[in-house]
Coordinates of C-alpha atoms in Angstrom, one line a residue:
M1 CA 0.0 0.0 0.0
N2 CA 2.8 2.4 0.9
K3 CA 4.5 1.8 -2.5
R4 CA 1.2 2.6 -4.3
F5 CA 0.9 5.8 -2.3
Q6 CA 4.4 6.9 -3.1
R7 CA 3.8 6.4 -6.8
R8 CA 0.5 8.3 -6.7
K9 CA 1.9 11.4 -4.9
P10 CA 4.2 12.6 -7.7
T11 CA 1.7 11.5 -10.3
L12 CA -0.9 13.9 -8.8
L13 CA 1.4 16.9 -9.1
L14 CA 2.7 15.7 -12.5
G15 CA -0.9 15.6 -13.8
A16 CA -1.5 19.1 -12.6
F17 CA 1.5 20.6 -14.3
L18 CA 1.1 18.7 -17.4
F19 CA -2.3 20.3 -17.7
L20 CA -0.9 23.7 -16.9
N21 CA 1.7 23.3 -19.6
T22 CA -0.8 22.9 -22.4
P23 CA -0.7 25.7 -25.0
A24 CA -3.7 27.4 -23.5
H25 CA -1.9 28.0 -20.3
A26 CA 1.8 28.0 -21.2
H27 CA 2.0 31.8 -21.1
L28 CA 1.2 31.7 -17.4
L29 CA 4.2 29.7 -16.5
S30 CA 7.1 31.9 -17.2
P31 CA 10.0 30.7 -15.1
L32 CA 10.5 32.6 -11.8
F33 CA 14.1 32.8 -12.6
D34 CA 13.5 35.1 -15.5
A35 CA 13.1 37.7 -12.7
L36 CA 15.4 36.4 -10.1
L37 CA 18.0 33.7 -10.8
P38 CA 19.8 31.8 -13.6
S39 CA 18.0 29.1 -15.4
S40 CA 20.5 26.5 -14.2
L41 CA 19.4 27.1 -10.6
F42 CA 15.7 26.9 -11.6
I43 CA 16.3 23.5 -13.2
N44 CA 17.8 22.2 -10.0
S45 CA 15.4 23.9 -7.7
S46 CA 12.6 21.4 -8.3
T47 CA 14.9 18.5 -7.3
S48 CA 16.8 20.2 -4.6
N49 CA 14.0 19.3 -2.1
N50 CA 15.2 15.7 -2.1
S51 CA 18.7 16.7 -1.2
A52 CA 18.3 19.8 0.9
S53 CA 15.0 19.1 2.8
D54 CA 14.2 16.4 5.3
P55 CA 13.8 12.9 3.9
A56 CA 10.2 11.9 3.2
K57 CA 8.5 10.3 6.2
P58 CA 6.8 7.0 5.9
Q59 CA 3.1 7.4 5.2
T60 CA 0.6 6.1 7.7
S61 CA -2.6 4.4 6.7
E62 CA -4.3 7.5 7.9
N63 CA -2.3 9.6 5.4
Q64 CA -3.2 7.2 2.6
N65 CA -6.9 7.2 3.4
S66 CA -6.9 10.9 3.5
L67 CA -5.3 11.1 0.1
N68 CA -7.6 8.5 -1.4
N69 CA -10.6 10.4 -0.2
I70 CA -9.7 13.7 -1.9
N71 CA -12.5 14.8 -4.2
E72 CA -13.9 17.9 -5.7
T73 CA -16.3 18.5 -2.9
H74 CA -13.6 18.5 -0.3
T75 CA -11.4 21.0 -2.4
T76 CA -14.4 23.3 -2.9
K77 CA -15.0 23.4 0.8
S78 CA -11.3 24.1 1.6
T79 CA -11.3 27.1 -0.9
A80 CA -14.8 28.3 -0.7
N81 CA -14.1 31.4 1.2
V82 CA -10.9 32.2 -0.7
N83 CA -12.3 35.3 -2.4
G84 CA -12.8 36.9 1.0
L85 CA -9.1 36.6 1.9
P86 CA -6.4 39.1 1.2
S87 CA -3.8 37.8 -1.2
T88 CA -1.0 38.0 1.4
M89 CA -2.7 35.8 4.0
I90 CA -1.1 32.4 4.5
L91 CA -3.6 29.8 5.7
K92 CA -2.6 26.7 7.7
P93 CA -2.7 23.7 5.4
T94 CA -5.2 21.0 6.0
L95 CA -3.6 18.5 3.6
N96 CA 0.0 17.2 3.6
E97 CA 0.6 17.9 0.0
P98 CA -0.8 20.4 -2.7
S99 CA -4.3 19.6 -3.9
L100 CA -4.6 19.1 -7.7
Y101 CA -8.0 20.6 -7.7
A102 CA -6.9 23.7 -5.7
L103 CA -4.0 24.3 -8.2
L104 CA -6.4 24.0 -11.1
D105 CA -8.7 26.4 -9.5
A106 CA -5.9 28.9 -8.9
E107 CA -4.6 28.6 -12.4
F108 CA -8.1 29.2 -13.9
A109 CA -8.4 32.2 -11.6
A110 CA -5.1 33.6 -12.8
D111 CA -6.1 33.0 -16.4
R112 CA -9.3 34.9 -15.9
G113 CA -7.4 37.8 -14.3
N114 CA -8.5 37.1 -10.7
T115 CA -4.9 37.3 -9.4
A116 CA -6.0 37.9 -5.8
R117 CA -7.7 34.5 -5.6
A118 CA -4.9 32.8 -7.6
L119 CA -2.3 34.1 -5.2
T120 CA -4.2 33.2 -2.1
I121 CA -4.7 29.6 -3.2
Y122 CA -1.1 29.2 -4.5
K123 CA 0.3 30.6 -1.3
Q124 CA -1.9 28.2 0.8
Q125 CA -0.8 25.2 -1.2
S126 CA 2.9 26.2 -1.3
F127 CA 3.2 25.6 2.5
K128 CA 2.4 21.9 2.1
E129 CA 4.9 19.1 1.6
D130 CA 6.9 18.8 -1.6
A131 CA 5.6 22.1 -2.9
T132 CA 8.7 23.7 -4.3
V133 CA 7.2 24.2 -7.8
V134 CA 4.0 25.6 -6.3
F135 CA 6.0 28.1 -4.2
E136 CA 7.9 29.3 -7.3
R137 CA 4.6 29.8 -9.2
A138 CA 3.2 31.7 -6.2
L139 CA 6.3 33.9 -5.9
G140 CA 6.3 34.6 -9.6
L141 CA 2.7 35.8 -9.5
S142 CA 3.5 37.8 -6.4
L143 CA 6.4 39.6 -8.1
R144 CA 4.2 40.5 -11.0
N145 CA 1.1 41.6 -9.0
E146 CA 2.3 42.7 -5.5
D147 CA 4.8 45.2 -4.1
I148 CA 8.3 43.9 -3.3
N149 CA 7.8 43.9 0.4
S150 CA 4.8 41.5 0.1
S151 CA 6.8 39.2 -2.1
L152 CA 9.7 39.3 0.4
Q153 CA 7.4 38.6 3.3
F154 CA 6.0 35.5 1.6
A155 CA 9.4 34.2 0.4
K156 CA 10.8 34.7 3.9
K157 CA 7.9 32.8 5.6
W158 CA 8.3 30.0 3.1
Q159 CA 12.0 29.9 3.6
D160 CA 11.6 29.8 7.4
Q161 CA 9.3 26.7 7.0
N162 CA 11.9 25.2 4.6
P163 CA 15.2 26.2 6.1
D164 CA 17.3 23.8 4.1
H165 CA 16.0 24.7 0.7
V166 CA 19.0 26.5 -0.7
P167 CA 17.4 28.2 -3.7
A168 CA 15.0 29.9 -1.3
W169 CA 18.0 31.6 0.3
F170 CA 18.8 33.1 -3.1
Y171 CA 15.3 34.4 -3.5
V172 CA 15.2 36.0 -0.1
A173 CA 18.6 37.6 -0.5
H174 CA 17.6 39.1 -3.9
L175 CA 14.2 40.4 -2.7
A176 CA 15.7 41.8 0.6
L177 CA 18.2 43.8 -1.5
K178 CA 15.4 45.1 -3.8
A179 CA 13.3 46.0 -0.7
H180 CA 16.3 47.8 0.9
D181 CA 16.1 45.4 3.9
Y182 CA 19.9 45.3 4.1
T183 CA 20.0 43.6 7.5
L184 CA 18.1 40.6 6.2
A185 CA 20.1 40.7 3.0
G186 CA 23.4 40.6 4.9
E187 CA 22.2 37.7 7.1
T188 CA 21.0 35.7 4.1
L189 CA 24.2 36.4 2.0
S190 CA 26.3 35.3 5.0
R191 CA 24.3 32.1 5.2
I192 CA 24.8 31.4 1.4
L193 CA 28.5 32.0 1.6
R194 CA 28.9 29.7 4.7
Y195 CA 27.2 27.0 2.6
D196 CA 29.3 27.7 -0.5
P197 CA 32.0 30.5 -0.3
R198 CA 32.2 30.6 -4.1
A199 CA 28.5 30.7 -4.8
D200 CA 27.7 32.8 -7.9
L201 CA 25.9 35.8 -6.5
S202 CA 25.9 37.8 -9.8
E203 CA 22.2 37.1 -10.6
I204 CA 21.2 38.0 -7.0
L205 CA 22.9 41.4 -7.3
I206 CA 21.5 42.3 -10.7
G207 CA 19.2 45.3 -10.6
I208 CA 19.6 45.9 -6.9
Y209 CA 22.2 48.7 -6.8
P210 CA 20.7 51.4 -4.6
T211 CA 20.4 54.9 -6.1
T212 CA 20.4 57.1 -2.9
D213 CA 23.5 57.8 -0.9
S214 CA 21.9 56.6 2.4
D215 CA 20.8 53.3 0.9
Q216 CA 24.3 52.8 -0.6
R217 CA 25.9 53.4 2.8
E218 CA 23.4 51.1 4.5
L219 CA 24.2 48.3 2.0
L220 CA 27.9 48.8 2.4
A221 CA 27.5 48.6 6.2
A222 CA 25.6 45.3 5.8
L223 CA 28.2 43.8 3.5
Q224 CA 31.3 44.8 5.4
P225 CA 31.1 42.1 8.0
I226 CA 30.6 39.4 5.4
D227 CA 33.8 37.5 4.4
S228 CA 34.0 37.9 0.7
Q229 CA 37.6 36.8 0.1
Q230 CA 36.6 33.8 -1.9
N231 CA 33.5 35.4 -3.6
A232 CA 34.2 37.6 -6.6
S233 CA 30.6 38.9 -7.0
L234 CA 30.5 40.2 -3.4
S235 CA 34.1 41.6 -3.6
V236 CA 33.1 43.6 -6.7
L237 CA 30.0 45.0 -5.1
K238 CA 32.0 46.1 -2.1
A239 CA 34.7 47.6 -4.4
G240 CA 32.0 49.5 -6.4
L241 CA 30.5 51.0 -3.2
L242 CA 33.8 52.0 -1.8
Y243 CA 34.8 53.6 -5.1
Q244 CA 31.5 55.5 -5.0
F245 CA 32.4 56.8 -1.5
N246 CA 35.8 57.9 -2.6
E247 CA 37.8 55.2 -0.8
P248 CA 39.8 53.9 -3.7
E249 CA 42.5 52.2 -1.6
L250 CA 40.0 50.0 0.1
A251 CA 38.1 49.5 -3.1
L252 CA 41.4 48.3 -4.8
V253 CA 41.8 45.6 -2.2
H254 CA 38.4 44.1 -3.0
I255 CA 38.7 44.3 -6.8
E256 CA 42.1 42.6 -6.6
R257 CA 40.4 39.7 -4.8
A258 CA 37.8 39.4 -7.5
L259 CA 40.5 39.5 -10.2
M260 CA 42.4 36.6 -8.6
S261 CA 39.5 34.3 -9.5
Q262 CA 38.7 35.9 -12.9
P263 CA 41.8 37.9 -14.0
D264 CA 40.5 38.5 -17.6
Y265 CA 36.9 39.4 -16.9
V266 CA 36.5 42.7 -18.6
P267 CA 34.0 44.4 -16.2
F268 CA 36.4 43.7 -13.3
I269 CA 39.3 45.1 -15.3
T270 CA 37.5 48.3 -16.1
L271 CA 36.4 48.8 -12.5
K272 CA 40.0 48.4 -11.4
A273 CA 41.0 51.0 -14.0
D274 CA 38.4 53.4 -12.7
I275 CA 39.7 52.9 -9.2
L276 CA 43.3 53.4 -10.4
R277 CA 42.4 56.7 -12.0
K278 CA 41.8 58.1 -8.6
I279 CA 45.1 57.1 -7.0
E280 CA 47.6 56.6 -9.8
P281 CA 49.1 58.7 -12.6
A282 CA 47.5 58.5 -16.0
A283 CA 50.5 56.6 -17.4
T284 CA 50.0 53.8 -14.9
V285 CA 46.3 53.5 -15.8
I286 CA 47.1 53.4 -19.5
N287 CA 49.7 50.8 -19.0
Y288 CA 47.4 48.6 -16.9
V289 CA 44.6 48.8 -19.5
S290 CA 47.0 48.2 -22.4
Q291 CA 48.4 45.1 -20.8
A292 CA 44.8 43.8 -20.2
R293 CA 44.0 44.6 -23.8
F294 CA 47.0 42.6 -25.0
R295 CA 45.8 39.6 -22.9
N296 CA 42.3 40.0 -24.4
P297 CA 42.9 41.0 -28.0
A298 CA 39.3 40.2 -28.9
S299 CA 37.8 42.6 -26.3
K300 CA 36.3 45.6 -28.0
S301 CA 35.4 47.0 -24.6
L302 CA 39.0 47.3 -23.5
Y303 CA 39.9 49.1 -26.8
L304 CA 37.1 51.6 -26.3
Y305 CA 38.0 52.1 -22.6
E306 CA 41.6 53.0 -23.4
I307 CA 40.5 55.2 -26.4
R308 CA 38.0 57.2 -24.4
Y309 CA 40.5 57.6 -21.5
L310 CA 43.0 59.0 -24.0
L311 CA 40.4 61.4 -25.3
D312 CA 39.6 62.5 -21.7
L313 CA 43.3 63.2 -21.4
K314 CA 43.2 65.3 -24.6
Q315 CA 45.6 62.9 -26.2
S316 CA 43.6 62.8 -29.5
D317 CA 46.5 61.7 -31.7
K318 CA 47.2 58.6 -29.6
A319 CA 43.5 57.9 -29.4
W320 CA 43.2 58.2 -33.2
K321 CA 46.0 55.8 -33.8
L322 CA 44.5 53.3 -31.4
L323 CA 41.1 53.7 -33.1
L324 CA 42.6 52.9 -36.5
E325 CA 44.2 49.8 -35.0
A326 CA 40.8 48.9 -33.5
H327 CA 39.1 49.5 -36.8
N328 CA 41.5 47.2 -38.6
R329 CA 40.8 44.5 -36.0
F330 CA 37.1 45.0 -35.8
D331 CA 36.6 46.0 -39.5
D332 CA 32.8 45.3 -39.5
D333 CA 32.1 47.1 -36.3
A334 CA 30.1 50.3 -37.1
E335 CA 30.5 51.8 -33.7
I336 CA 34.3 51.8 -33.9
T337 CA 34.2 53.0 -37.5
L338 CA 32.0 56.0 -36.5
L339 CA 34.1 56.9 -33.5
A340 CA 37.3 56.7 -35.6
A341 CA 35.7 59.0 -38.2
L342 CA 34.6 61.6 -35.5
V343 CA 38.1 61.7 -34.0
S344 CA 39.5 62.1 -37.5
L345 CA 37.3 65.1 -38.0
D346 CA 38.4 66.6 -34.6
I347 CA 42.1 66.3 -35.5
E348 CA 41.4 67.6 -39.1
E349 CA 42.3 64.3 -40.7
Y350 CA 39.6 64.8 -43.3
R351 CA 40.7 62.3 -45.9
T352 CA 40.6 59.5 -43.3
A353 CA 37.3 60.8 -41.9
D354 CA 35.7 60.8 -45.4
T355 CA 37.0 57.3 -46.2
L356 CA 35.6 55.9 -42.9
L357 CA 32.3 57.7 -43.3
N358 CA 31.8 56.5 -46.9
M359 CA 32.4 52.9 -45.6
L360 CA 29.8 53.6 -42.9
A361 CA 27.3 54.8 -45.4
K362 CA 27.1 51.3 -46.9
N363 CA 25.4 50.3 -43.6
P364 CA 21.7 51.3 -43.8
T365 CA 21.5 51.7 -40.1
Y366 CA 24.3 54.3 -40.1
L367 CA 23.6 56.0 -43.4
D368 CA 22.1 59.1 -41.9
Q369 CA 24.9 59.6 -39.4
A370 CA 27.5 59.0 -42.1
Y371 CA 25.8 61.7 -44.4
Y372 CA 25.5 64.1 -41.5
Y373 CA 29.2 63.9 -40.6
L374 CA 30.2 63.9 -44.3
G375 CA 28.4 67.2 -44.5
I376 CA 30.3 68.5 -41.4
S377 CA 33.6 67.4 -43.0
A378 CA 32.7 69.2 -46.3
E379 CA 31.7 72.3 -44.3
R380 CA 35.0 72.4 -42.5
Q381 CA 36.8 72.0 -45.8
Q382 CA 34.6 74.9 -47.1
R383 CA 33.1 72.7 -49.8
F384 CA 29.6 74.1 -49.2
E385 CA 27.8 72.6 -52.2
Q386 CA 29.1 69.2 -51.2
A387 CA 28.0 69.8 -47.6
K388 CA 24.5 70.8 -48.7
Y389 CA 24.3 67.6 -50.8
Y390 CA 25.0 65.4 -47.8
L391 CA 23.0 67.4 -45.2
N392 CA 20.0 67.5 -47.5
G393 CA 20.2 63.6 -47.6
V394 CA 19.9 63.2 -43.8
M395 CA 16.5 61.8 -42.9
Q396 CA 17.1 60.5 -39.4
E397 CA 14.7 62.4 -37.1
D398 CA 17.2 63.2 -34.3
L399 CA 19.7 64.7 -36.9
V400 CA 17.5 66.2 -39.6
L401 CA 16.7 69.5 -37.8
A402 CA 20.4 70.3 -37.2
A403 CA 21.2 69.3 -40.8
R404 CA 18.6 71.5 -42.3
K405 CA 19.7 74.5 -40.1
K406 CA 23.1 74.2 -41.6
V407 CA 21.7 74.0 -45.1
V408 CA 19.7 77.2 -44.4
A409 CA 22.9 78.9 -43.2
F410 CA 24.8 77.9 -46.3
E411 CA 22.0 79.3 -48.5
L412 CA 22.1 82.6 -46.6
L413 CA 25.8 82.7 -46.9
N414 CA 25.2 82.9 -50.7
N415 CA 22.4 85.4 -50.2
N416 CA 20.0 82.8 -51.6
V417 CA 17.0 83.6 -49.4
D418 CA 14.5 81.9 -51.5
A419 CA 16.4 78.6 -51.4
A420 CA 16.7 79.0 -47.6
L421 CA 12.9 79.4 -47.2
A422 CA 12.3 76.5 -49.6
T423 CA 14.5 74.3 -47.4
L424 CA 12.3 75.1 -44.4
E425 CA 9.1 74.6 -46.4
T426 CA 10.4 71.1 -47.4
L427 CA 11.3 70.3 -43.8
R428 CA 7.7 71.1 -42.7
Q429 CA 6.3 68.8 -45.4
Q430 CA 8.7 65.9 -44.6
F431 CA 8.7 66.2 -40.8
E432 CA 5.5 67.7 -39.4
V433 CA 7.0 67.3 -35.9
F434 CA 9.5 70.1 -36.7
A435 CA 7.0 72.5 -38.2
P436 CA 7.1 74.9 -35.2
E437 CA 10.9 75.0 -35.3
S438 CA 10.8 75.6 -39.1
Y439 CA 8.5 78.6 -38.6
V440 CA 10.8 80.1 -36.0
L441 CA 13.8 79.6 -38.3
Q442 CA 11.9 81.2 -41.1
A443 CA 11.1 84.2 -38.9
D444 CA 14.8 84.5 -38.1
V445 CA 15.6 84.5 -41.9
L446 CA 13.1 87.3 -42.3
L447 CA 14.7 89.2 -39.4
Q448 CA 18.1 89.0 -41.1
Q449 CA 16.5 90.5 -44.1
D450 CA 15.2 93.5 -42.0
E451 CA 11.6 92.2 -42.3
A452 CA 10.7 92.2 -38.6
D453 CA 7.0 93.0 -39.2
E454 CA 6.7 90.1 -41.6
A455 CA 8.5 87.8 -39.2
L456 CA 6.0 88.8 -36.4
R457 CA 3.0 88.2 -38.7
L458 CA 4.4 84.8 -39.6
L459 CA 4.8 83.8 -36.0
T460 CA 1.3 85.1 -35.1
R461 CA -0.2 83.0 -37.9
S462 CA 1.8 79.9 -36.9
S463 CA 0.9 80.3 -33.3
R464 CA -2.8 80.0 -34.2
K465 CA -2.0 76.7 -36.0
Y466 CA 0.2 75.4 -33.2
P467 CA -1.3 77.1 -30.1
D468 CA 0.6 74.8 -27.6
S469 CA 4.0 75.4 -29.2
E470 CA 6.2 77.1 -26.6
I471 CA 9.0 77.7 -29.1
I472 CA 6.6 79.7 -31.4
L473 CA 5.1 81.6 -28.5
F474 CA 8.5 82.6 -27.1
A475 CA 9.9 83.6 -30.5
R476 CA 6.8 85.8 -31.0
A477 CA 7.3 87.3 -27.5
Q478 CA 10.9 88.1 -28.3
L479 CA 9.9 90.1 -31.4
L480 CA 7.4 92.3 -29.5
D481 CA 8.6 95.7 -28.2
D482 CA 9.2 95.9 -24.5
V483 CA 7.4 99.2 -24.2
K484 CA 4.9 99.5 -27.1
D485 CA 3.7 95.9 -26.8
Y486 CA 4.1 95.7 -23.0
V487 CA 0.6 94.2 -22.3
V488 CA 0.7 91.6 -25.0
K489 CA 4.3 90.6 -24.3
R490 CA 3.6 90.4 -20.5
T491 CA 0.6 88.2 -21.2
L492 CA 2.6 85.8 -23.4
L493 CA 5.5 85.6 -21.0
N494 CA 3.2 84.9 -18.0
H495 CA 1.5 82.2 -20.0
L496 CA 4.9 80.6 -20.9
Q497 CA 6.0 80.8 -17.2
A498 CA 2.8 79.0 -16.2
L499 CA 3.5 76.3 -18.8
D500 CA 7.1 75.8 -17.5
P501 CA 7.9 77.7 -14.3
R502 CA 11.5 76.4 -14.3
D503 CA 12.5 77.7 -17.7
L504 CA 15.1 80.4 -17.0
S505 CA 14.8 81.9 -20.5
Y506 CA 11.2 82.8 -19.8
Q507 CA 12.1 84.3 -16.4
L508 CA 15.0 86.3 -17.9
S509 CA 12.8 87.7 -20.7
Y510 CA 10.2 88.7 -18.2
A511 CA 12.8 90.4 -16.0
K512 CA 14.0 92.4 -19.0
L513 CA 10.4 93.4 -19.8
L514 CA 9.8 94.6 -16.3
L515 CA 13.0 96.6 -16.1
A516 CA 12.5 98.1 -19.5
N517 CA 9.3 99.7 -18.1
D518 CA 10.5 100.3 -14.6
R519 CA 14.3 100.6 -14.1
N520 CA 13.8 99.8 -10.4
S521 CA 11.3 96.9 -10.7
E522 CA 12.0 94.7 -7.6
Q523 CA 10.6 91.6 -9.3
G524 CA 12.7 92.2 -12.4
L525 CA 15.9 92.7 -10.4
A526 CA 15.1 89.7 -8.3
L527 CA 14.6 87.4 -11.3
A528 CA 17.8 88.5 -13.0
T529 CA 19.8 88.4 -9.7
A530 CA 18.6 84.8 -9.1
I531 CA 19.9 83.7 -12.5
I532 CA 23.4 85.2 -12.0
Q533 CA 23.6 83.4 -8.5
I534 CA 23.2 80.0 -10.1
R535 CA 26.6 78.3 -9.7
Y536 CA 28.5 76.9 -12.7
D537 CA 28.3 73.4 -11.4
D538 CA 24.5 73.6 -11.1
P539 CA 22.7 71.6 -13.8
R540 CA 20.5 74.7 -14.5
Y541 CA 23.6 76.9 -15.2
D542 CA 23.7 78.3 -18.7
N543 CA 26.6 80.6 -19.7
E544 CA 24.7 82.5 -22.3
L545 CA 21.7 83.2 -19.9
H546 CA 24.2 84.2 -17.2
L547 CA 25.8 86.8 -19.4
Q548 CA 22.4 88.1 -20.6
A549 CA 21.3 88.5 -16.9
L550 CA 24.4 90.4 -16.2
N551 CA 23.7 92.7 -19.1
I552 CA 20.2 93.3 -17.9
L553 CA 21.3 94.2 -14.4
A554 CA 24.1 96.4 -15.8
S555 CA 21.6 98.2 -18.0
S556 CA 19.4 98.9 -15.0
A557 CA 22.4 100.2 -13.0
L558 CA 23.4 102.4 -16.0
A559 CA 19.9 103.8 -16.2
N560 CA 20.4 104.8 -12.5
N561 CA 23.8 106.3 -13.2
N562 CA 25.4 103.6 -11.0
Y563 CA 28.5 103.3 -13.2
A564 CA 30.7 101.5 -10.7
Q565 CA 28.0 98.8 -10.4
V566 CA 28.0 98.3 -14.2
I567 CA 31.8 97.8 -14.1
E568 CA 31.5 95.3 -11.2
Y569 CA 28.9 93.3 -13.2
L570 CA 30.7 93.2 -16.6
Q571 CA 34.4 93.9 -16.5
T572 CA 35.4 90.3 -15.6
P573 CA 32.9 88.6 -17.9
Y574 CA 34.1 90.9 -20.8
D575 CA 37.7 90.0 -20.1
V576 CA 36.9 86.3 -20.2
L577 CA 34.3 86.2 -23.0
P578 CA 33.9 89.6 -24.8
S579 CA 30.6 90.5 -26.3
L580 CA 29.5 93.6 -28.1
R581 CA 26.6 94.3 -25.7
S582 CA 28.8 94.0 -22.6
G583 CA 31.5 96.1 -24.2
V584 CA 29.1 98.9 -25.1
L585 CA 27.6 99.0 -21.5
L586 CA 31.1 99.1 -20.0
L587 CA 32.1 101.9 -22.4
R588 CA 29.2 104.0 -21.3
A589 CA 30.0 103.4 -17.7
Y590 CA 33.6 104.5 -18.1
Q591 CA 32.3 107.6 -20.0
G592 CA 30.0 108.3 -17.1
L593 CA 33.0 108.1 -14.7
G594 CA 35.0 110.4 -17.0
D595 CA 37.8 107.8 -17.2
S596 CA 39.2 108.8 -20.7
D597 CA 42.0 106.3 -20.6
K598 CA 39.6 103.4 -20.1
V599 CA 37.3 104.8 -22.7
A600 CA 40.0 105.0 -25.3
A601 CA 41.4 101.5 -24.5
L602 CA 37.9 99.9 -24.6
L603 CA 36.9 101.7 -27.7
A604 CA 40.0 100.5 -29.5
D605 CA 39.3 96.9 -28.4
L606 CA 35.7 97.1 -29.6
Q607 CA 36.8 98.5 -32.9
Q608 CA 39.3 95.6 -33.3
R609 CA 36.9 92.9 -32.2
F610 CA 33.6 94.0 -33.6
S611 CA 34.4 96.8 -36.1
F612 CA 32.6 99.1 -33.7
G613 CA 32.5 102.8 -34.4
K614 CA 34.9 102.8 -37.3
D615 CA 32.8 105.1 -39.5
D616 CA 32.7 108.0 -37.0
V617 CA 34.4 107.4 -33.7
T618 CA 33.4 110.8 -32.2
D619 CA 29.7 110.2 -33.0
R620 CA 29.9 106.7 -31.5
I621 CA 31.5 108.0 -28.3
Q622 CA 28.8 110.6 -27.9
L623 CA 26.1 108.1 -28.7
Y624 CA 27.3 105.5 -26.2

């Protein structure tokens, strides 16, 4: 009788999962390890119960009778109230093994979209004997339908009931890391490493690297007590965290341990190179990467690492030579070919650049990039007709606008206004998404032809067609006069600031408008002052906006005859990055102070730089 029972027990579950693997339900059985662990571990997990859990106990006649009396009525009673239970509730099992009928009920519920019922039943059944596969199905559903803490709670309870089930340790460790429960993660990782010091933790650590400083420090604190000398995965994680916290010497110790087990593993090599860059001279880093590259001649990543480091060091010629070597080795690699072409352009090796780009143009995926940079190359060689040919051929959406802008500039260089306008019209027809930009460019062409009124009319018409286009609204506002069109311009700028309160261009234009109508406007001064106080390392910093804000504040100070303040605002910026507007404001300030030497010196500089005042110096001095 016992033998018959032992045969029937696996047959019952086998029948369930054969049913669940029919085509109608196959899509519901994605392996749990797609989300958590390598497939090799998943394959072993269903059999590990025999080796890792307690041996099966002999079945009593009571057990056998209970099994033989299982029927649909009994299963219905045991799950009748399942809809009223939360999906995270774990019920005390009433049977010693999973019920076939309950599993079918759960799978049908999942197929109908009733995941709460499916989860509750699967979780119930997973706590019975020999239920590893049921647990994995329950955890997979939980990961897709519940928050990470609920999945962790379930996995931890199951692992507590099955303390010797090794794959469950991996699940719990991964989920604890994702849930930022670093204490539990550290305890579980320690347990895994005591069981197998060389266990592959790479899959556990995928996707769990914390993004906040506090979480990173907490993770490092949890990992520090764990002995990772024999475990490359954990050593690398520690090295990365220590590198992040600017402790390169300690990081180097851990990455060296990882490299002892995998000396030619490229990610470990590049992490060590990153660490060395903080503590060693550039020559040492280059030598280390070069030696690693010689040991791994087929590694494209090491070539690119060394090339990009050389470019960071402004050693473009060395980078270029190494790029050509890489191109010869990886002659079918479009990424390397493109990078070699771009560096060739930067160091003015135009013949090489053109050769490489023409090779790249044979690859349909890179055709537009090749044409764009062939246009840049022709432009730099002042072959403008050739440049137009290539740039007009660019059809890739992220490059086409920049390409057509250049074509318009070339046409204007030849005073071919009609061709420039025709280029913009074609752009609108081919790429509706860039229609607003094309209208703004067309208005700019009209402005250059001293047709400001026509430009304003064009933008007014196009704003009716594209009422939500900020670029058109802002361009239109810029053409309005600060004094005569004050009400309309203020309305437009207020609307733009409401659309994007963080846009500094809108704020600065509004400040200029306010100060043009009231030289002492507190709001205008505050807006401009806030912009010049943005530090250069702030992501919002914009050098051009900073200079414009200084000019606006200087204009206000000049209107109030505060000449010293004008000089304080503009002298240093003019020395670093001269502009005509800043120079003129400085000239008027020195005139107001009666400093004739400064006036003469600055006027001469303006004449040399900007051909300013050459027609009639005296009149210009009086005017400014």
